Short mmCIF file of C-alpha atoms in Angstrom, two decimals:
data_model
loop_
_atom_site.label_atom_id
_atom_site.label_comp_id
_atom_site.label_asym_id
_atom_site.label_seq_id
_atom_site.Cartn_x
_atom_site.Cartn_y
_atom_site.Cartn_z
CA MET A 1 -12.07 8.35 -3.86
CA ALA A 2 -15.66 7.19 -4.80
CA LYS A 3 -16.90 9.70 -7.08
CA LYS A 4 -20.50 11.07 -5.50
CA PHE A 5 -23.35 10.54 -7.08
CA ASP A 6 -24.62 13.33 -8.76
CA LYS A 7 -28.77 13.11 -8.80
CA ASP A 8 -28.69 15.83 -11.34
CA SER A 9 -26.47 14.22 -13.91
CA PHE A 10 -28.29 12.61 -16.81
CA SER A 11 -27.21 8.98 -15.63
CA GLY A 12 -28.27 10.27 -11.80
CA THR A 13 -32.01 11.00 -12.79
CA LEU A 14 -32.13 7.99 -14.70
CA ILE A 15 -31.59 6.06 -11.63
CA VAL A 16 -33.86 7.97 -9.75
CA VAL A 17 -36.94 7.23 -12.51
CA LEU A 18 -35.80 3.83 -12.54
CA VAL A 19 -35.99 3.33 -8.78
CA VAL A 20 -39.01 5.61 -8.28
CA SER A 21 -40.86 3.28 -11.04
CA LEU A 22 -39.49 -0.11 -9.56
CA ILE A 23 -41.14 1.35 -6.21
CA CYS A 24 -44.11 2.18 -8.13
CA SER A 25 -44.92 -0.93 -9.81
CA ILE A 26 -44.02 -3.39 -6.34
CA ILE A 27 -47.07 -0.87 -4.64
CA VAL A 28 -49.54 -1.58 -7.97
CA ALA A 29 -48.94 -4.65 -7.72
CA GLY A 30 -49.11 -5.51 -4.10
CA ALA A 31 -52.55 -3.67 -4.24
CA VAL A 32 -54.06 -5.86 -6.90
CA VAL A 33 -53.27 -9.20 -5.87
CA GLY A 34 -54.27 -7.86 -2.03
CA LEU A 35 -57.34 -6.53 -3.47
CA LYS A 36 -58.60 -9.12 -5.85
CA PRO A 37 -60.42 -11.62 -3.26
CA ILE A 38 -62.18 -8.47 -2.21
CA GLN A 39 -63.00 -7.78 -5.61
CA GLU A 40 -63.84 -11.44 -6.39
CA LYS A 41 -66.29 -11.50 -3.50
CA GLN A 42 -67.98 -8.22 -4.44
CA LYS A 43 -68.39 -9.43 -8.58
CA LEU A 44 -69.90 -12.83 -6.69
CA GLN A 45 -72.30 -10.97 -4.37
CA ASP A 46 -73.50 -8.77 -7.36
CA LYS A 47 -74.21 -11.80 -9.31
CA GLN A 48 -76.17 -13.56 -6.55
CA GLY A 49 -77.87 -9.98 -5.93
CA TYR A 50 -79.33 -10.41 -9.75
CA ILE A 51 -80.41 -13.77 -9.54
CA LEU A 52 -82.59 -13.22 -6.12
CA SER A 53 -83.93 -9.95 -8.25
CA VAL A 54 -85.08 -11.63 -11.20
CA ALA A 55 -86.61 -14.47 -8.43
CA GLY A 56 -88.28 -11.53 -6.87
CA LEU A 57 -86.77 -12.01 -3.24
CA MET A 58 -84.62 -8.67 -3.33
CA ASP A 59 -85.45 -5.78 -1.26
CA LYS A 60 -83.04 -2.91 0.25
CA ASN A 61 -83.44 -5.14 3.51
CA THR A 62 -82.12 -8.27 2.11
CA ASP A 63 -79.19 -10.33 3.37
CA ILE A 64 -77.86 -11.30 -0.32
CA SER A 65 -75.25 -14.04 0.97
CA LYS A 66 -78.01 -15.79 3.69
CA THR A 67 -80.87 -15.62 1.55
CA PHE A 68 -78.96 -16.79 -1.31
CA ALA A 69 -77.89 -19.63 0.25
CA GLU A 70 -81.17 -20.17 2.09
CA ARG A 71 -83.31 -20.43 -1.01
CA ILE A 72 -81.28 -20.82 -4.43
CA GLU A 73 -79.29 -24.12 -5.39
CA GLN A 74 -77.07 -23.99 -7.86
CA ARG A 75 -76.51 -27.33 -10.38
CA VAL A 76 -74.71 -27.70 -13.60
CA VAL A 77 -76.20 -28.49 -16.72
CA ASP A 78 -74.58 -30.89 -19.42
CA LEU A 79 -76.69 -28.51 -22.32
CA ALA A 80 -76.48 -32.12 -24.56
CA THR A 81 -78.18 -34.03 -22.69
CA GLY A 82 -80.08 -31.81 -20.23
CA GLU A 83 -78.91 -34.00 -17.19
CA TYR A 84 -77.42 -32.43 -14.08
CA VAL A 85 -73.29 -32.69 -14.03
CA ALA A 86 -72.99 -34.82 -10.74
CA ASP A 87 -69.16 -33.92 -10.67
CA ALA A 88 -68.89 -29.71 -11.43
CA PRO A 89 -67.04 -27.57 -9.29
CA LYS A 90 -69.29 -25.15 -6.63
CA ASP A 91 -67.53 -22.34 -8.53
CA PHE A 92 -67.81 -23.42 -12.18
CA SER A 93 -68.78 -20.62 -14.12
CA ALA A 94 -69.88 -20.98 -17.73
CA ARG A 95 -68.60 -17.54 -18.45
CA VAL A 96 -65.04 -18.74 -17.81
CA ALA A 97 -65.42 -22.23 -19.41
CA GLY A 98 -66.72 -20.75 -22.84
CA LYS A 99 -63.10 -19.22 -22.90
CA ASP A 100 -61.86 -22.62 -22.42
CA PRO A 101 -61.84 -25.00 -26.15
CA ALA A 102 -61.65 -27.69 -23.85
CA GLN A 103 -65.09 -26.91 -22.32
CA SER A 104 -66.49 -25.25 -24.93
CA ILE A 105 -67.77 -25.81 -28.38
CA GLN A 106 -67.84 -24.02 -31.50
CA ILE A 107 -71.73 -22.86 -33.09
CA LYS A 108 -72.43 -23.35 -36.81
CA PRO A 109 -72.95 -19.86 -38.47
CA GLU A 110 -76.40 -21.09 -39.17
CA ASP A 111 -77.24 -22.21 -35.57
CA ASP A 112 -75.64 -19.30 -34.30
CA LEU A 113 -78.98 -17.32 -33.30
CA ALA A 114 -77.48 -15.15 -30.73
CA GLY A 115 -74.56 -14.46 -32.49
CA ILE A 116 -71.74 -15.92 -29.99
CA LYS A 117 -69.80 -17.91 -31.95
CA SER A 118 -69.49 -20.57 -29.40
CA ARG A 119 -70.45 -21.44 -25.95
CA ALA A 120 -69.57 -23.59 -23.19
CA LYS A 121 -70.69 -27.19 -23.13
CA TYR A 122 -72.14 -26.99 -19.65
CA THR A 123 -74.09 -24.21 -17.75
CA GLU A 124 -74.69 -23.26 -14.48
CA VAL A 125 -78.76 -22.97 -13.64
CA TYR A 126 -80.07 -21.76 -10.53
CA LEU A 127 -83.08 -23.44 -8.44
CA VAL A 128 -85.40 -21.13 -6.84
CA LYS A 129 -86.86 -23.00 -3.27
CA GLY A 130 -89.75 -22.34 -1.59
CA GLU A 131 -90.27 -22.24 2.10
CA ASP A 132 -91.70 -25.76 1.71
CA GLY A 133 -88.21 -26.98 -0.07
CA LYS A 134 -89.77 -27.44 -3.57
CA VAL A 135 -88.69 -26.03 -6.81
CA SER A 136 -90.86 -22.77 -6.98
CA GLN A 137 -88.67 -21.19 -10.03
CA ILE A 138 -86.05 -22.13 -12.08
CA ILE A 139 -83.45 -19.00 -13.23
CA LEU A 140 -81.89 -19.52 -16.22
CA PRO A 141 -78.77 -17.38 -18.20
CA MET A 142 -78.62 -16.50 -21.53
CA HIS A 143 -76.45 -13.96 -23.65
CA GLY A 144 -76.13 -12.82 -26.91
CA ASN A 145 -75.24 -9.87 -29.53
CA GLY A 146 -76.96 -6.37 -29.40
CA LEU A 147 -75.70 -3.81 -31.72
CA TRP A 148 -72.59 -2.87 -29.35
CA SER A 149 -71.85 -5.38 -27.19
CA VAL A 150 -72.45 -9.16 -25.31
CA MET A 151 -75.78 -9.17 -23.50
CA TYR A 152 -75.68 -11.12 -20.29
CA GLY A 153 -79.12 -11.96 -18.16
CA PHE A 154 -80.90 -13.89 -16.35
CA VAL A 155 -84.65 -15.19 -17.33
CA ALA A 156 -86.67 -16.70 -14.46
CA ILE A 157 -89.13 -19.19 -15.26
CA GLN A 158 -91.73 -21.54 -13.60
CA PRO A 159 -91.39 -25.00 -13.15
CA ASP A 160 -93.45 -25.67 -16.28
CA GLY A 161 -90.52 -24.56 -18.25
CA ASN A 162 -92.70 -22.55 -20.51
CA THR A 163 -93.69 -19.35 -18.01
CA ILE A 164 -91.60 -16.27 -17.55
CA ASN A 165 -91.18 -15.24 -14.43
CA GLY A 166 -89.20 -11.98 -14.68
CA ILE A 167 -85.94 -11.28 -16.81
CA THR A 168 -83.04 -8.90 -16.28
CA TYR A 169 -79.74 -7.86 -17.79
CA TYR A 170 -76.80 -7.55 -15.53
CA ASP A 171 -73.96 -6.57 -18.32
CA GLN A 172 -74.24 -4.99 -21.10
CA GLY A 173 -73.05 -2.24 -23.20
CA GLU A 174 -75.64 -0.78 -25.43
CA THR A 175 -76.65 2.82 -25.82
CA PRO A 176 -77.79 4.54 -23.02
CA GLY A 177 -81.51 5.78 -23.27
CA LEU A 178 -81.85 3.72 -26.19
CA GLY A 179 -80.15 -0.29 -26.67
CA GLY A 180 -78.98 -0.18 -22.93
CA GLU A 181 -83.31 0.41 -21.90
CA ILE A 182 -83.28 -3.36 -21.59
CA GLY A 183 -81.96 -3.07 -18.09
CA ASN A 184 -84.41 -0.92 -17.17
CA PRO A 185 -87.21 -2.40 -15.16
CA LEU A 186 -90.48 -1.23 -16.57
CA TRP A 187 -89.16 -3.10 -20.19
CA GLN A 188 -88.17 -6.45 -18.47
CA GLN A 189 -91.65 -6.28 -16.61
CA LYS A 190 -92.89 -6.84 -20.09
CA PHE A 191 -91.93 -10.35 -20.20
CA VAL A 192 -93.24 -11.73 -16.69
CA GLY A 193 -96.33 -13.88 -17.72
CA LYS A 194 -95.22 -14.40 -21.15
CA LYS A 195 -94.92 -18.00 -22.66
CA LEU A 196 -92.13 -18.89 -24.46
CA PHE A 197 -93.01 -21.91 -26.44
CA ASP A 198 -96.97 -22.46 -27.97
CA GLU A 199 -98.84 -25.47 -27.81
CA GLN A 200 -96.86 -27.82 -30.17
CA GLY A 201 -93.54 -27.02 -28.29
CA LYS A 202 -92.42 -24.47 -30.37
CA LEU A 203 -90.88 -20.93 -29.71
CA ALA A 204 -93.34 -18.54 -29.27
CA LEU A 205 -91.92 -15.86 -27.61
CA HIS A 206 -90.89 -12.73 -29.77
CA VAL A 207 -89.35 -9.06 -29.12
CA GLY A 208 -90.42 -6.87 -32.04
CA LYS A 209 -92.36 -3.67 -32.88
CA GLY A 210 -96.24 -3.60 -32.51
CA ALA A 211 -95.36 -7.71 -30.67
CA SER A 212 -97.67 -6.56 -27.76
CA SER A 213 -100.44 -7.06 -29.48
CA ASP A 214 -99.59 -11.06 -28.80
CA LYS A 215 -101.27 -11.30 -25.30
CA GLU A 216 -99.69 -14.70 -24.78
CA HIS A 217 -96.18 -14.28 -26.45
CA GLY A 218 -95.19 -10.72 -27.16
CA VAL A 219 -92.99 -8.26 -26.09
CA ASP A 220 -92.85 -4.81 -27.74
CA ALA A 221 -89.13 -3.42 -28.90
CA LEU A 222 -87.54 -1.18 -27.66
CA SER A 223 -88.12 2.41 -28.90
CA GLY A 224 -85.46 3.37 -31.37
CA ALA A 225 -83.04 0.34 -30.38
CA SER A 226 -84.07 -2.23 -33.16
CA LEU A 227 -80.99 -3.95 -33.56
CA THR A 228 -80.78 -4.11 -29.47
CA SER A 229 -84.24 -5.78 -29.74
CA LYS A 230 -82.96 -8.04 -32.42
CA GLY A 231 -80.28 -9.19 -30.58
CA VAL A 232 -83.16 -10.07 -27.87
CA GLN A 233 -85.17 -11.75 -29.77
CA GLY A 234 -81.53 -13.79 -31.11
CA SER A 235 -80.76 -14.70 -27.63
CA PHE A 236 -84.36 -16.39 -26.79
CA ALA A 237 -84.30 -17.93 -29.80
CA TYR A 238 -81.10 -19.35 -29.40
CA TRP A 239 -81.05 -19.74 -25.53
CA PHE A 240 -84.39 -21.41 -25.87
CA GLY A 241 -83.91 -23.83 -28.70
CA GLU A 242 -82.70 -27.56 -29.36
CA ASN A 243 -78.91 -26.46 -28.70
CA GLY A 244 -79.74 -24.24 -26.11
CA TYR A 245 -82.11 -25.09 -22.92
CA ILE A 246 -84.86 -27.71 -25.13
CA PRO A 247 -83.00 -31.03 -23.66
CA TYR A 248 -83.01 -29.49 -20.08
CA LEU A 249 -86.78 -28.02 -20.00
CA ASN A 250 -87.83 -31.38 -21.77
CA LYS A 251 -86.02 -33.45 -18.83
CA LEU A 252 -88.02 -30.36 -16.25
CA LYS A 253 -91.29 -31.76 -18.18
CA SER A 254 -90.78 -35.70 -17.51
CA ALA A 255 -88.98 -36.18 -14.44
CA GLY A 256 -89.25 -32.68 -12.37
CA ALA A 257 -86.82 -29.97 -11.51
CA GLN A 258 -85.41 -32.17 -8.44
#
């Protein structure tokens, strides 16, 4: 005669726990797999929203996907040459590529002004088209270390490759109310109209205490957040230097953004 299963025994309790755990694991795994496409779509739309925002094309009634498709052209740039990469995949992400040793480079410590150690060989850039189809501004990704986090943002510049139309930070973990104010539109507005370079082509934009006395190139540092502000300055210094966008910006000046 078969022995009756006793769920109250030690072995019975163990079996019940294992079965319940297995069922829960299957449910959780299924939910993760099922929700992933939705999460990826939302992440893409969030990114597109930030790009439209820094381009001045975003309001509460904006159809993000439609406006992005109509007004924004993503291109991929080889940072070493400044040339567009013709065969780059449409879903290329420098943030992902930067984690792949085959698609990234190590930055020499003396050159690592942004404190990021490595970067992707290529990066995406975004050309904003006016209603006439011509490029009205270029949006460039930028990231660098702050006090507590890597700060990811976008900088919108005019086709002259020098005048800032806007900046935004879309992913950062700085101290709320202090360094976290890099996400405050009021502070970001201070960059609008500033020039990146001086007449000799050297980076002149600077973020620091009392910097706004330089009407053309200066932005005041965040109050009480000197290390975060220093991180913003380091990000500009790296990405708008010879190891960042300079080769690309030189191409723009000589050949245009098209």
